[in-house]
Rosetta silent file (secondary structure, phi, psi, omega in degrees, C-alpha in Angstrom):
SEQUENCE: MATNFLVHEKIWFDKFKYDDAERKFYEQMNGPAAGASRQDNGASVILRDIARARENIQKSLAGSSGPGVSSGPGGDHSELVVRIASLELENQNLRGVVQDLQQAISRLEARLSALEKSSPSHRTTTPQTQHVSPMRQVEPPAKKAATPAEDEDDNDIDLFGSDEEDEDKEAARLREERLRQYAEKKAKKPSLVAKSSILLDVKPWDDETDMAQLEACVRSVQLDGLVWGGSKLVPVGYGIRKLQIQCVVEDDKVGTDLLEEEITKFEEHVQSVDIAAFNKI
SCORE:     score description
SCORE:     0.000 S_00000001
   1 L     0.000  -48.429 -171.283  161.018  149.591  310.631 S_00000001
   2 L   -72.148  -27.839 -154.183  158.870  149.698  313.818 S_00000001
   3 L   -87.565  -44.747  167.044  156.740  147.177  313.117 S_00000001
   4 L   -86.974   -0.909  157.051  159.468  144.483  312.450 S_00000001
   5 L   -99.034  -25.524  168.353  161.006  145.204  315.556 S_00000001
   6 L   -76.023  -15.855  175.362  158.171  144.463  317.709 S_00000001
   7 L   -73.647  -17.875 -170.820  157.782  141.102  315.863 S_00000001
   8 L  -104.441    7.223  175.227  160.909  139.814  316.895 S_00000001
   9 L  -102.972  134.085 -141.733  160.710  140.912  320.397 S_00000001
  10 L  -120.421  -26.606 -157.446  159.438  138.320  322.910 S_00000001
  11 L   -78.907  -30.547 -178.048  159.922  139.828  326.637 S_00000001
  12 H   -55.102  -53.388 -160.813  156.706  142.273  326.225 S_00000001
  13 H   -90.182   38.110  179.846  154.322  139.348  324.904 S_00000001
  14 H  -153.413    9.542 -157.324  155.949  136.891  327.647 S_00000001
  15 L   -82.408  -35.724  174.147  155.267  139.492  330.364 S_00000001
  16 H   -88.686   15.170  148.421  152.082  137.633  331.923 S_00000001
  17 H   -70.404  -22.118  168.462  154.421  134.502  332.490 S_00000001
  18 H   -91.389  -46.655  176.042  156.484  136.590  335.275 S_00000001
  19 H   -30.804  -63.478 -177.398  153.313  138.137  336.309 S_00000001
  20 H   -51.821  -56.964 -157.620  151.714  134.730  337.068 S_00000001
  21 H   -74.777  -18.884  167.549  154.796  133.201  338.799 S_00000001
  22 H   -67.408  -18.712 -162.380  155.319  136.763  340.972 S_00000001
  23 H   -90.409  -35.110  175.285  151.943  136.459  342.025 S_00000001
  24 H   -74.943   -9.893  173.021  151.943  132.611  343.030 S_00000001
  25 H   -89.264  -22.659 -174.715  155.278  132.979  344.971 S_00000001
  26 H   -90.944  -55.136  145.755  153.517  136.283  347.078 S_00000001
  27 H     6.195  -91.800 -149.539  150.489  133.311  347.273 S_00000001
  28 H   -87.514  -12.557  179.144  152.541  131.281  349.107 S_00000001
  29 H   -60.657  -47.851 -164.049  154.765  133.478  350.614 S_00000001
  30 H   -99.334   -4.099 -162.742  151.475  135.061  352.582 S_00000001
  31 L    45.908  164.093  178.151  149.400  131.453  352.563 S_00000001
  32 L   -41.587  117.263  152.260  145.555  130.995  351.513 S_00000001
  33 L   -65.203 -171.868 -168.655  143.385  134.093  351.858 S_00000001
  34 L  -112.814  130.231  165.339  139.696  134.223  351.888 S_00000001
  35 L    77.558   37.895  171.436  137.828  134.177  348.654 S_00000001
  36 H   -66.245  -36.371  179.082  141.183  132.927  346.837 S_00000001
  37 H   -70.418  -33.190  177.668  138.862  130.660  344.247 S_00000001
  38 H   -50.391  -56.886  162.674  137.331  133.926  343.598 S_00000001
  39 H   -49.995  -49.160  175.874  140.255  135.687  342.975 S_00000001
  40 H   -61.692  -61.957 -154.076  141.920  132.836  340.563 S_00000001
  41 L   -52.529 -111.964  175.025  138.365  132.533  338.513 S_00000001
  42 L    10.797  -30.526  165.061  138.760  136.456  338.167 S_00000001
  43 H   -73.705  -66.002 -162.346  142.675  136.544  337.540 S_00000001
  44 H   -53.825  -28.891  177.130  142.273  133.705  334.969 S_00000001
  45 H   -48.132  -68.823  179.192  139.504  135.569  333.348 S_00000001
  46 H   -56.104  -37.164  150.880  141.507  138.363  332.889 S_00000001
  47 H   -21.197  -51.567 -175.468  144.445  136.292  331.938 S_00000001
  48 H   -99.987   -8.924  158.164  142.911  134.869  328.998 S_00000001
  49 H  -110.100    9.533  143.647  141.809  138.298  327.652 S_00000001
  50 H   -50.367  -70.551 -156.424  145.093  139.403  327.930 S_00000001
  51 H   -65.350  -17.849 -149.478  146.367  136.690  326.300 S_00000001
  52 H   -94.593  -60.461  170.790  143.570  136.580  323.514 S_00000001
  53 H   -24.147  -55.053 -174.655  144.753  140.464  323.101 S_00000001
  54 H   -95.531    5.220  161.622  147.767  140.010  322.752 S_00000001
  55 H   -58.865  -62.137 -163.327  147.428  137.009  320.512 S_00000001
  56 H   -56.579  -50.055 -165.212  145.032  139.357  318.148 S_00000001
  57 H   -86.276  -13.025  162.670  147.916  141.719  318.160 S_00000001
  58 H   -52.064  -19.130 -176.835  150.649  139.769  317.139 S_00000001
  59 H   -87.665  -34.940 -168.853  148.534  138.474  314.212 S_00000001
  60 H   -73.569  -53.517 -159.274  147.535  142.166  313.268 S_00000001
  61 H   -62.797  -31.857 -166.837  151.878  142.843  313.214 S_00000001
  62 H   -71.372  -61.640 -177.330  152.393  139.343  311.381 S_00000001
  63 H   -76.514   -7.303  151.223  149.954  140.583  308.701 S_00000001
  64 H   -65.715  -37.255  171.781  151.491  143.825  308.161 S_00000001
  65 H   -54.833  -23.567 -173.348  154.676  142.701  307.964 S_00000001
  66 L   -76.213 -169.593 -179.895  153.850  139.915  304.994 S_00000001
  67 L   -87.020  133.224 -157.045  154.045  140.141  301.655 S_00000001
  68 L   101.847  -10.959 -178.101  151.018  141.652  300.030 S_00000001
  69 L  -101.333  141.654  168.798  149.707  144.014  302.354 S_00000001
  70 L   -92.385  149.092 -169.625  149.479  147.302  301.426 S_00000001
  71 L   -99.782 -179.132  164.081  151.074  149.989  304.075 S_00000001
  72 L   -61.131 -177.187  158.898  149.814  153.188  304.820 S_00000001
  73 L   -56.940  -42.629 -157.565  151.158  156.462  302.463 S_00000001
  74 L   -87.593   -1.606  171.727  153.914  157.305  304.953 S_00000001
  75 L   -42.191  155.177 -169.012  154.773  153.397  304.817 S_00000001
  76 H   -64.871  -33.368  167.037  158.295  151.502  303.864 S_00000001
  77 H   -26.531  -62.063 -176.547  156.005  150.065  301.113 S_00000001
  78 H   -69.249  -54.090 -168.695  155.099  153.458  299.375 S_00000001
  79 H   -59.288  -36.386 -175.216  158.830  154.580  299.655 S_00000001
  80 H   -56.309  -60.909  165.165  159.464  151.507  297.705 S_00000001
  81 H   -25.017  -46.120 -149.766  156.896  152.061  294.910 S_00000001
  82 H   -76.287  -63.772 -179.169  158.131  155.666  294.659 S_00000001
  83 H   -25.641  -37.649 -157.975  161.839  154.218  294.531 S_00000001
  84 H  -111.303 -100.511 -150.681  161.051  151.686  291.659 S_00000001
  85 H   -40.588  -43.183  163.325  159.026  154.101  289.561 S_00000001
  86 H   -48.243  -38.982 -175.048  162.303  156.422  289.767 S_00000001
  87 H   -81.342  -40.142  174.277  164.613  153.485  288.668 S_00000001
  88 H   -70.876  -36.802  150.068  161.965  152.936  285.974 S_00000001
  89 H   -24.017  -96.414 -179.706  161.826  156.365  284.738 S_00000001
  90 H   -37.039  -21.588 -177.841  165.600  156.739  284.774 S_00000001
  91 H   -93.671  -26.178 -161.323  166.307  153.309  282.732 S_00000001
  92 H   -66.410  -70.910  166.852  163.654  154.649  280.339 S_00000001
  93 H   -37.043  -32.361 -175.484  165.722  157.634  279.748 S_00000001
  94 H  -104.908    0.235 -176.391  168.825  156.289  279.451 S_00000001
  95 H   -82.629  -19.207  179.075  167.868  153.493  276.949 S_00000001
  96 H   -76.075  -73.522 -158.605  166.613  156.716  274.711 S_00000001
  97 H   -40.148  -43.094  147.001  170.069  158.055  274.822 S_00000001
  98 H   -54.833  -23.681  164.314  171.977  154.613  273.343 S_00000001
  99 H   -64.209  -46.284 -161.461  169.542  154.738  270.358 S_00000001
 100 H   -76.590   22.043 -168.940  170.517  157.856  270.177 S_00000001
 101 H  -111.125  -34.699  172.900  173.918  157.331  270.488 S_00000001
 102 H   -41.109  -77.790 -148.884  173.213  153.996  268.111 S_00000001
 103 H   -63.277  -17.902 -168.871  171.687  156.091  265.561 S_00000001
 104 H   -99.574   -8.138 -156.683  174.472  159.072  265.406 S_00000001
 105 H  -110.134  -50.373  164.949  177.380  156.251  265.634 S_00000001
 106 H   -81.647   -6.054  161.327  175.863  154.702  262.359 S_00000001
 107 H   -55.395  -75.371  173.994  175.561  157.826  260.523 S_00000001
 108 H    -7.984  -78.711 -161.016  179.129  158.353  261.259 S_00000001
 109 H   -60.314  -40.583  167.518  179.915  155.139  259.675 S_00000001
 110 H   -48.106  -59.335 -126.100  177.664  155.637  256.584 S_00000001
 111 H   -96.590  -58.452 -174.144  179.489  159.371  256.001 S_00000001
 112 H   -37.861  -55.796  153.413  182.949  157.458  256.571 S_00000001
 113 H   -25.119  -75.412  172.383  181.921  154.312  254.456 S_00000001
 114 H   -54.634  -74.383 -143.518  181.213  157.597  251.244 S_00000001
 115 H   -89.304    5.854  155.579  184.295  159.178  251.734 S_00000001
 116 H   -99.626    4.602  177.216  186.448  156.073  251.367 S_00000001
 117 H   -89.682  -32.947 -163.020  184.158  155.024  248.611 S_00000001
 118 H   -61.320  -55.957 -134.294  185.011  158.812  247.492 S_00000001
 119 H   -79.544  -35.958 -173.860  188.815  158.979  248.078 S_00000001
 120 H   -53.856  -55.463  170.149  189.919  156.010  245.674 S_00000001
 121 H   -51.710  -31.550 -165.315  187.949  157.971  242.619 S_00000001
 122 H   -61.581  -78.008 -169.333  189.774  161.283  243.900 S_00000001
 123 H   -40.575  -46.607  161.953  193.041  159.479  243.644 S_00000001
 124 H   -59.040  -50.758 -177.887  192.500  157.810  240.291 S_00000001
 125 H   -99.266    8.333  135.010  191.675  161.126  238.477 S_00000001
 126 H   -33.336  -51.627 -175.746  194.445  163.251  240.037 S_00000001
 127 H   -84.532   -4.953 -177.177  197.337  161.376  238.236 S_00000001
 128 H   -54.785  -53.305 -123.951  194.864  161.666  234.707 S_00000001
 129 L  -109.972    2.647  178.064  194.798  165.437  235.294 S_00000001
 130 L  -130.228    6.738  163.445  198.754  165.584  235.893 S_00000001
 131 L   -81.148  -23.980 -165.429  199.779  163.587  232.923 S_00000001
 132 L   -94.236  110.216  174.610  198.214  166.144  230.804 S_00000001
 133 L   -92.622   99.604  158.596  200.903  169.209  230.034 S_00000001
 134 H   -72.444    1.865 -152.302  199.324  172.021  228.532 S_00000001
 135 H  -115.150  -12.258 -166.541  202.514  174.075  228.262 S_00000001
 136 H  -100.300  -44.272  177.544  204.218  170.807  226.144 S_00000001
 137 H   -56.122  -37.197  171.117  200.816  171.401  223.693 S_00000001
 138 H   -51.818  -41.648 -151.331  201.587  175.117  223.536 S_00000001
 139 H   -83.954  -22.465 -176.777  204.978  175.305  223.231 S_00000001
 140 H   -63.186  -41.244  167.334  205.043  173.711  219.563 S_00000001
 141 H   -43.553  -58.820 -151.913  202.575  176.668  217.931 S_00000001
 142 H   -71.650  -34.250  179.708  204.743  179.349  219.963 S_00000001
 143 H   -66.266  -30.664  178.088  207.523  178.363  218.224 S_00000001
 144 H   -58.280  -26.870 -166.812  206.535  177.819  214.981 S_00000001
 145 H   -88.649   -3.240  175.831  205.184  181.250  215.500 S_00000001
 146 H   -93.821  -22.311 -173.550  208.527  182.719  216.853 S_00000001
 147 H   -60.764  -64.578 -151.155  210.387  180.818  213.902 S_00000001
 148 H   -94.809   -6.500  160.210  208.941  183.767  211.177 S_00000001
 149 H   -77.753  -36.498  163.290  209.127  186.770  213.817 S_00000001
 150 H   -66.502  -38.976  163.852  212.433  186.056  214.000 S_00000001
 151 H   -78.468   -8.948  143.250  212.833  186.153  210.240 S_00000001
 152 H   -78.344  -15.064 -173.286  211.097  189.329  210.153 S_00000001
 153 H  -103.765  -13.310  172.325  212.974  190.636  212.699 S_00000001
 154 H   -41.450  -64.170  151.931  216.192  190.188  211.340 S_00000001
 155 H   -42.633  -30.717  169.248  216.244  193.048  209.038 S_00000001
 156 H   -83.656   -5.585  167.009  215.947  195.039  212.216 S_00000001
 157 H   -44.008  -53.030  158.838  218.730  194.562  214.412 S_00000001
 158 H   -53.565  -25.387 -165.659  220.976  197.125  213.411 S_00000001
 159 H   -92.849  -32.940  167.187  218.326  199.538  213.912 S_00000001
 160 H  -104.378   26.824  152.568  217.614  198.800  217.938 S_00000001
 161 L   -51.687 -101.907  151.514  221.646  197.433  218.659 S_00000001
 162 H    43.787  -83.259  179.067  222.563  200.551  219.241 S_00000001
 163 H   -82.556  -21.984 -179.736  220.347  201.545  222.032 S_00000001
 164 H   -44.012  -78.339  174.769  220.559  197.738  223.645 S_00000001
 165 H   -47.587  -35.540  174.561  224.297  198.421  223.913 S_00000001
 166 H   -88.847    0.893 -171.587  224.134  202.007  225.355 S_00000001
 167 H  -112.397    3.618  175.828  221.541  201.058  227.974 S_00000001
 168 H   -80.735  -37.286 -174.516  223.814  198.198  228.516 S_00000001
 169 H   -54.051  -57.082 -153.923  226.752  200.976  228.993 S_00000001
 170 H   -76.316  -34.706  155.153  224.616  202.983  231.308 S_00000001
 171 H   -51.315  -54.426 -179.909  223.692  200.250  233.420 S_00000001
 172 H   -54.749  -58.198 -167.114  227.125  199.110  233.982 S_00000001
 173 H   -59.728  -43.117 -178.068  228.590  202.654  234.345 S_00000001
 174 H   -43.387  -78.571  176.406  225.363  202.837  237.255 S_00000001
 175 H   -38.279  -39.202  162.015  226.857  199.756  238.943 S_00000001
 176 H   -80.839  -31.711  170.064  230.338  201.156  239.304 S_00000001
 177 H   -50.879  -20.010 -159.342  229.422  204.264  240.880 S_00000001
 178 H   -97.120  -59.202  179.421  227.182  202.706  243.486 S_00000001
 179 H   -44.710  -29.087 -159.761  230.275  200.287  244.180 S_00000001
 180 H   -99.831  -34.325 -170.233  232.812  203.030  244.428 S_00000001
 181 H   -76.812  -45.901 -158.114  230.221  205.388  246.695 S_00000001
 182 H   -56.047  -39.344 -149.696  229.430  201.800  248.847 S_00000001
 183 H   -86.471  -29.879  151.737  233.661  201.157  249.228 S_00000001
 184 H   -14.473  -92.831 -174.217  234.183  205.169  250.376 S_00000001
 185 H   -35.705  -59.602  155.912  232.034  204.933  252.860 S_00000001
 186 H   -31.203  -77.767  163.465  233.032  201.774  253.834 S_00000001
 187 H   -24.400  -70.380  169.197  236.594  203.134  254.262 S_00000001
 188 H   -54.817  -11.719  177.073  235.552  206.315  256.312 S_00000001
 189 L   -61.207  146.670  178.542  233.873  204.124  258.955 S_00000001
 190 L   -77.354  155.915  159.248  236.026  203.843  262.098 S_00000001
 191 L   -98.984  132.048  171.483  236.586  200.340  262.528 S_00000001
 192 L   -75.553  122.487  174.948  236.538  198.970  266.209 S_00000001
 193 L   -71.477  118.637 -174.780  239.503  198.403  268.230 S_00000001
 194 L  -100.425  151.520 -165.522  239.271  196.128  270.628 S_00000001
 195 E  -145.647  166.610 -171.386  241.368  196.698  273.854 S_00000001
 196 E  -135.010  160.820 -176.816  241.935  195.359  277.199 S_00000001
 197 E  -121.899  105.240 -132.328  242.313  196.756  280.447 S_00000001
 198 E  -139.755  112.315  161.555  245.580  195.142  282.518 S_00000001
 199 E   -95.533   89.876  162.422  246.762  195.295  286.389 S_00000001
 200 E   -52.152  115.221  156.059  250.353  194.459  286.526 S_00000001
 201 E   -98.912   87.030  165.927  251.715  193.394  289.990 S_00000001
 202 E   -88.235  140.282 -139.852  255.657  194.044  289.819 S_00000001
 203 E  -116.925  144.154  165.513  257.032  192.723  292.586 S_00000001
 204 E   -80.721 -172.187  178.120  261.399  194.173  293.576 S_00000001
 205 L   -83.302  -42.992 -157.723  263.788  192.283  294.755 S_00000001
 206 L  -157.686 -178.026  178.853  264.009  193.375  298.547 S_00000001
 207 L   -95.933   27.628  179.875  262.814  196.082  300.792 S_00000001
 208 L  -108.895  -50.409  141.497  265.908  198.392  299.868 S_00000001
 209 L    29.294  100.297 -177.300  264.661  198.398  296.220 S_00000001
 210 L   -68.274  137.970 -176.114  263.813  202.523  295.031 S_00000001
 211 L  -100.030  -35.951  179.796  260.013  202.051  294.375 S_00000001
 212 H   -50.228  -38.888 -159.519  260.204  205.261  292.735 S_00000001
 213 H  -110.250  -13.230  139.624  262.599  204.557  290.413 S_00000001
 214 H   -38.437  -94.058  167.435  261.093  200.974  290.065 S_00000001
 215 H   -17.061  -70.922 -175.306  258.115  202.973  288.543 S_00000001
 216 H   -67.379   -4.126  149.276  259.809  205.057  286.228 S_00000001
 217 H   -58.121  -16.517 -154.376  261.132  202.276  284.535 S_00000001
 218 H  -105.194  -84.717  167.328  258.016  200.390  284.439 S_00000001
 219 H   -37.252  -26.303 -179.172  256.148  203.862  282.534 S_00000001
 220 L   -63.829  -26.755 -159.389  259.867  204.390  280.772 S_00000001
 221 L   -85.417   96.693  146.153  258.378  201.192  278.317 S_00000001
 222 L   -69.307  124.899 -166.837  256.734  202.723  275.501 S_00000001
 223 L  -158.727  150.096 -168.090  254.817  200.827  272.883 S_00000001
 224 L   -70.449  164.270 -178.281  252.355  201.887  269.971 S_00000001
 225 L    61.825   18.656 -179.181  249.044  200.848  271.747 S_00000001
 226 E  -137.099  139.973 -164.580  249.566  200.760  275.080 S_00000001
 227 E  -125.399  133.898  161.177  248.676  203.842  277.399 S_00000001
 228 E  -116.065  176.423 -143.989  249.203  203.588  281.419 S_00000001
 229 E  -162.156  160.175 -121.595  247.234  204.711  283.977 S_00000001
 230 E   -82.548  175.940  179.309  247.629  205.085  287.643 S_00000001
 231 E  -134.246 -178.683  172.441  249.242  203.145  290.482 S_00000001
 232 E   174.383  151.826 -164.521  249.760  202.510  293.971 S_00000001
 233 E  -104.549  107.171  168.956  252.231  200.420  296.412 S_00000001
 234 E   -90.601   96.722 -161.017  250.968  197.473  298.106 S_00000001
 235 E   -68.099  169.023 -178.543  252.972  195.847  301.012 S_00000001
 236 L  -116.460  -30.820 -179.910  253.647  192.326  300.947 S_00000001
 237 L   117.330  168.801 -164.489  255.838  191.811  304.365 S_00000001
 238 L    40.350   32.364  166.129  258.858  192.063  305.897 S_00000001
 239 L    90.888   30.162 -176.851  259.047  195.948  304.897 S_00000001
 240 L  -147.719  130.694 -168.103  258.713  195.074  301.235 S_00000001
 241 E  -128.231  133.405  155.992  255.408  196.850  298.989 S_00000001
 242 E   -69.566  133.273  147.423  254.842  195.808  295.687 S_00000001
 243 E   -67.239  125.938  177.081  253.902  198.046  292.680 S_00000001
 244 E  -110.990  126.954  152.638  250.329  197.601  291.264 S_00000001
 245 E  -116.593  134.603  172.456  249.766  199.650  287.744 S_00000001
 246 E  -117.639  135.421 -174.493  247.373  199.753  285.546 S_00000001
 247 E  -115.951  176.539  160.579  247.301  199.942  281.371 S_00000001
 248 E  -132.081  160.666 -149.687  245.334  199.477  278.909 S_00000001
 249 E  -165.500  113.834  162.822  246.449  198.164  275.822 S_00000001
 250 E   -37.172  123.277  178.786  245.149  197.385  271.753 S_00000001
 251 L  -113.422   31.368  129.159  245.294  193.786  271.463 S_00000001
 252 L   -43.768  -74.635 -171.636  246.227  193.834  267.408 S_00000001
 253 L   -47.187  -95.379 -150.075  249.469  195.723  269.185 S_00000001
 254 L   -83.461  142.568  165.472  250.212  194.798  272.348 S_00000001
 255 L  -116.606 -171.465 -178.722  250.133  191.428  273.979 S_00000001
 256 H   -76.301  -23.544 -177.618  250.817  190.520  277.859 S_00000001
 257 H   -55.327  -64.839  152.066  254.033  188.649  276.618 S_00000001
 258 H    -5.011  -86.409  164.580  255.364  191.406  275.004 S_00000001
 259 H   -39.219  -18.200  176.691  254.645  193.417  278.197 S_00000001
 260 L  -118.873    2.130  173.324  255.935  191.735  281.045 S_00000001
 261 L   -88.668  -32.716 -171.590  258.864  190.851  278.783 S_00000001
 262 L   -99.809    9.814  159.540  260.363  194.628  278.465 S_00000001
 263 L  -101.560   -4.623  174.449  259.701  195.528  281.985 S_00000001
 264 L   -76.752   -5.297  162.477  261.684  192.332  282.949 S_00000001
 265 L   -79.928    6.178  145.389  264.662  194.050  281.177 S_00000001
 266 L   -90.192   67.920  177.395  264.953  195.973  284.142 S_00000001
 267 L   -31.593  -50.732  168.512  266.809  193.487  286.208 S_00000001
 268 L   -54.491  -52.986 -178.095  267.851  195.681  289.108 S_00000001
 269 L  -110.478  -12.502   99.760  264.839  196.431  290.073 S_00000001
 270 E    -3.530  101.638  124.539  262.408  194.077  288.602 S_00000001
 271 E   -45.012  -98.790 -164.138  262.016  190.645  290.336 S_00000001
 272 E  -144.948  167.051  178.379  258.688  189.422  288.432 S_00000001
 273 E  -148.841  127.620 -159.994  255.649  190.479  286.964 S_00000001
 274 E  -127.097  130.642  177.467  252.508  189.332  287.349 S_00000001
 275 E   -76.644  107.109 -155.464  248.465  189.974  286.136 S_00000001
 276 E   -90.780  -34.764 -172.796  246.697  190.741  288.587 S_00000001
 277 E  -160.475  152.355  174.291  243.201  191.525  286.715 S_00000001
 278 E  -146.206  127.318  168.942  242.554  191.260  282.941 S_00000001
 279 E  -154.017  121.896  171.192  239.272  192.796  281.219 S_00000001
 280 E   -34.878  138.853  121.450  238.107  193.337  277.929 S_00000001
 281 L  -105.793    0.000    0.000  236.684  196.634  276.530 S_00000001
C-alpha cells in the first residue's frame, strides 16, 4: 500500500524544480558573485545526480507495483496468494459436501421408488385375504356336527331341565333381593332440600305506625318451610322507619309471592314489602 501511494505522489519528486527556482531568485536578488560559474557547474552536476537517483527510485517503485513481480513475504501479493489458496480449499470442501448430498438424495429416491413399487402389490394381495372367510368354511361342518349332537341329547333334556330352571329361579330371587335392598337404602338416604335466605323490607304507612305491632304481625305469618330470623329498624326519613327482617324458606314449599301476599294482608300497619336480598343456601 505504501509503494502504491508513493507512485502517485508528485510533490516530493518535483522538489528539485522548486529548489532551482528558489536559487535563481536569490541570485537575482543578490547579484552575480565570484565563482558563480563554478557553483553553477557543481550545482548542475549535483542536480543531475539527484535527478538520476530519483529516476531510479521511480523505476524501482514502478517495477515493484507492476504485475508479475513477486513481493516480499510480508507484502500484499503473499496475502492474496494465501487467501486464494484458502478459497480453493473451501471450494473443494463445498464440492465434497454437495456430492455427498447428491448421493444421499439419489439413495432416498431409490428407496421411495422401491416402496412405491412394493405398495401396489400389498394392496392387491390384501383384498384376496379379505375375500377369504375361514369361518364360512368351518361353519358347515360345525352345523353338521351339531345336528347329530342335538339328536343324541334329545333324550337327556328332561334330566337337566330341572337344574336349569332352579338356577334361573335362584338368579331371579337374588336380583329381586338386591333391587329391594337398593330401594330401601335409597329411601333411607336423606334428600337435599333447596333453601333460600331472604331479607325483607317492610315499610309502614307513616311515623305514627307502631313498629312493634308491625313486627308482631309479620312474625305471626307461619308457613310450612318458613323460619323467621333477626330483625332491625332502619330509618328512612322524616321520622319514618322501616322493618328489615331475615327469614329462611324452603324453595319447594314457600315462594316470595306467597310470603309478600301473607304480609300485606295486615293493611293497617304494612304499606309495602320489598325483597332487599335473596341468597341460595
